[in-house]
Amino acid sequence: MPKKYSYGRQSISESDISSVVDCLKSDWLTQGPLIPQFEKALGEKFGAKYVSAVSNGTAALHLAGLALGWGREDIIVTTPITFVASANCILYSGAIPDFSDIDPLSYTLDLNKLEEKLKLIYSQGKKIKAVVAVDFAGHPCDWQGLRFLADKYSFKLIDDNCHALGAEYKNSIKYAAKYADLVVMSFHPVKHITTGEGGAILTNDPELDKKIKKLRSHGITKDPEELTHTEGFWYYEMNELGFNYRITDFQCALGISQLGRIDEFIRKRRGIAEFYDETFIDDKRIITPNVSEKCKHSYHLYPLSIDFEKYNIDKSEYFTRLQKNNINCQVHYIPVHLQPYYKKKFGFKINDFPAAEKFYKSEISIPIYPSLEKEDLIYIADKITSLL
Ligand SMILES: *Cc1c(COP(=O)(O)O)cnc(C)c1O
């Protein structure tokens, strides 16, 4: 069987497996000690005082919106170049979704355009309640700039950090919780570390953390300060409508073990990116990811940009040719505002966000994950150029 490549995949070691097996033999499969242990490890690694591990990244985004109290009249802005979940979480709260275009170099939110949008919405007597900023592909947004705008126009900041674990902004991997009010992570198998399904919310705000921990488990509390009265040690009250968004202990066993390997994963991903950067440098048709001098990329994705129209190449046929050579690439992303649901329900249309739409036409995510060896990379890079 020839090797098959996809744009991303997990890396599971024998010690990852044995930590899960140990948990399965223990007293706790869920609601046990490994959940707070994983949360503590995440908080230490990424510099957040409070962490809530949850069932997946989408649940984390939903809880973030609930904790910030989003409701019907609230306008929340995100980027069109993201997974649909970054925008869907706005709809879960019944709030109004809007988008702001990307910067054509970093592929993250363009802060000039975001400020234009803020001014426009203010001039209409309305207000933006929050911005969900995405560290696309593993390249951090301009977080200092975002914090400045958030303070100036008083809105809340969520960092959808699902792509960017281990990335650096201003020489720190602890940037996310420093600048954003809430940070959302995903541990889906294509992401930097995995728990199967899984996610987390990081914050330095104790009030938000308290709300999130309650809402992830049905809105139930046993905190004596929150109870109206007590009837005994079994007693609990439900004082908000929450969900079961809990993660299990055996998932956290995997998470703890994977987190211990993250530096190695990132080092490998950066090595692969460096190889691709150097290999494609002489091919004028191929634009490799740009990295701002304020950042260190963590390469969840390696997004190439190829002007298929200019070079008269059929993108879909190119994908088929690659697929026939066992290379399954992907496109990240179809701009969310062009999804039929968003067009129909909110009236978004083609040309609303031209930089995002142009990027979508040119983007192709090629394989990047820790287990790729030099010979794999040589094979992949050769096919990427020769089949173009
Ligand atoms: C993966 C991802 C999510 C959702 O995470 P799940 O764990 O799959 O629910 C949200 N936003 C972005 C940008 C992602 O890449």
Coordinates of C-alpha atoms in Angstrom, one line a residue, residues 65 68-79 86-87 89-91 93-100 114 117 121 127-133 155-158 342 348:
G65 CA -20.7 33.5 24.4
L68 CA -20.3 37.0 28.2
G69 CA -24.1 37.2 28.3
W70 CA -24.7 37.6 24.6
G71 CA -28.3 38.1 23.6
R72 CA -30.7 39.1 20.8
E73 CA -29.6 42.7 20.1
D74 CA -25.9 42.1 20.4
I75 CA -23.6 42.3 17.3
I76 CA -20.6 40.0 17.4
V77 CA -17.9 40.2 14.7
T78 CA -15.6 37.5 13.5
T79 CA -13.5 36.7 10.5
S86 CA -16.4 30.5 15.2
A87 CA -19.5 32.2 13.8
C89 CA -21.4 30.3 18.5
I90 CA -22.8 33.8 17.9
L91 CA -26.1 32.3 16.6
S93 CA -26.9 32.9 21.8
G94 CA -29.4 34.4 19.4
A95 CA -27.0 37.3 18.8
I96 CA -26.3 39.0 15.4
P97 CA -23.3 37.8 13.5
D98 CA -21.1 40.1 11.4
F99 CA -17.8 39.7 9.7
S100 CA -14.7 41.9 9.1
L114 CA -12.3 46.3 11.9
K117 CA -16.7 48.6 10.9
I121 CA -21.8 50.5 13.6
K127 CA -22.5 48.7 19.4
I128 CA -20.3 45.7 18.9
K129 CA -20.5 43.5 22.0
A130 CA -17.6 41.2 21.2
V131 CA -15.0 40.1 18.6
V132 CA -14.1 36.5 18.0
A133 CA -10.6 36.7 16.5
F155 CA -16.1 45.3 23.5
K156 CA -15.0 41.8 24.7
L157 CA -12.3 39.8 23.0
I158 CA -12.4 36.0 22.4
Y342 CA -25.6 32.8 6.3
F348 CA -24.4 38.3 3.1

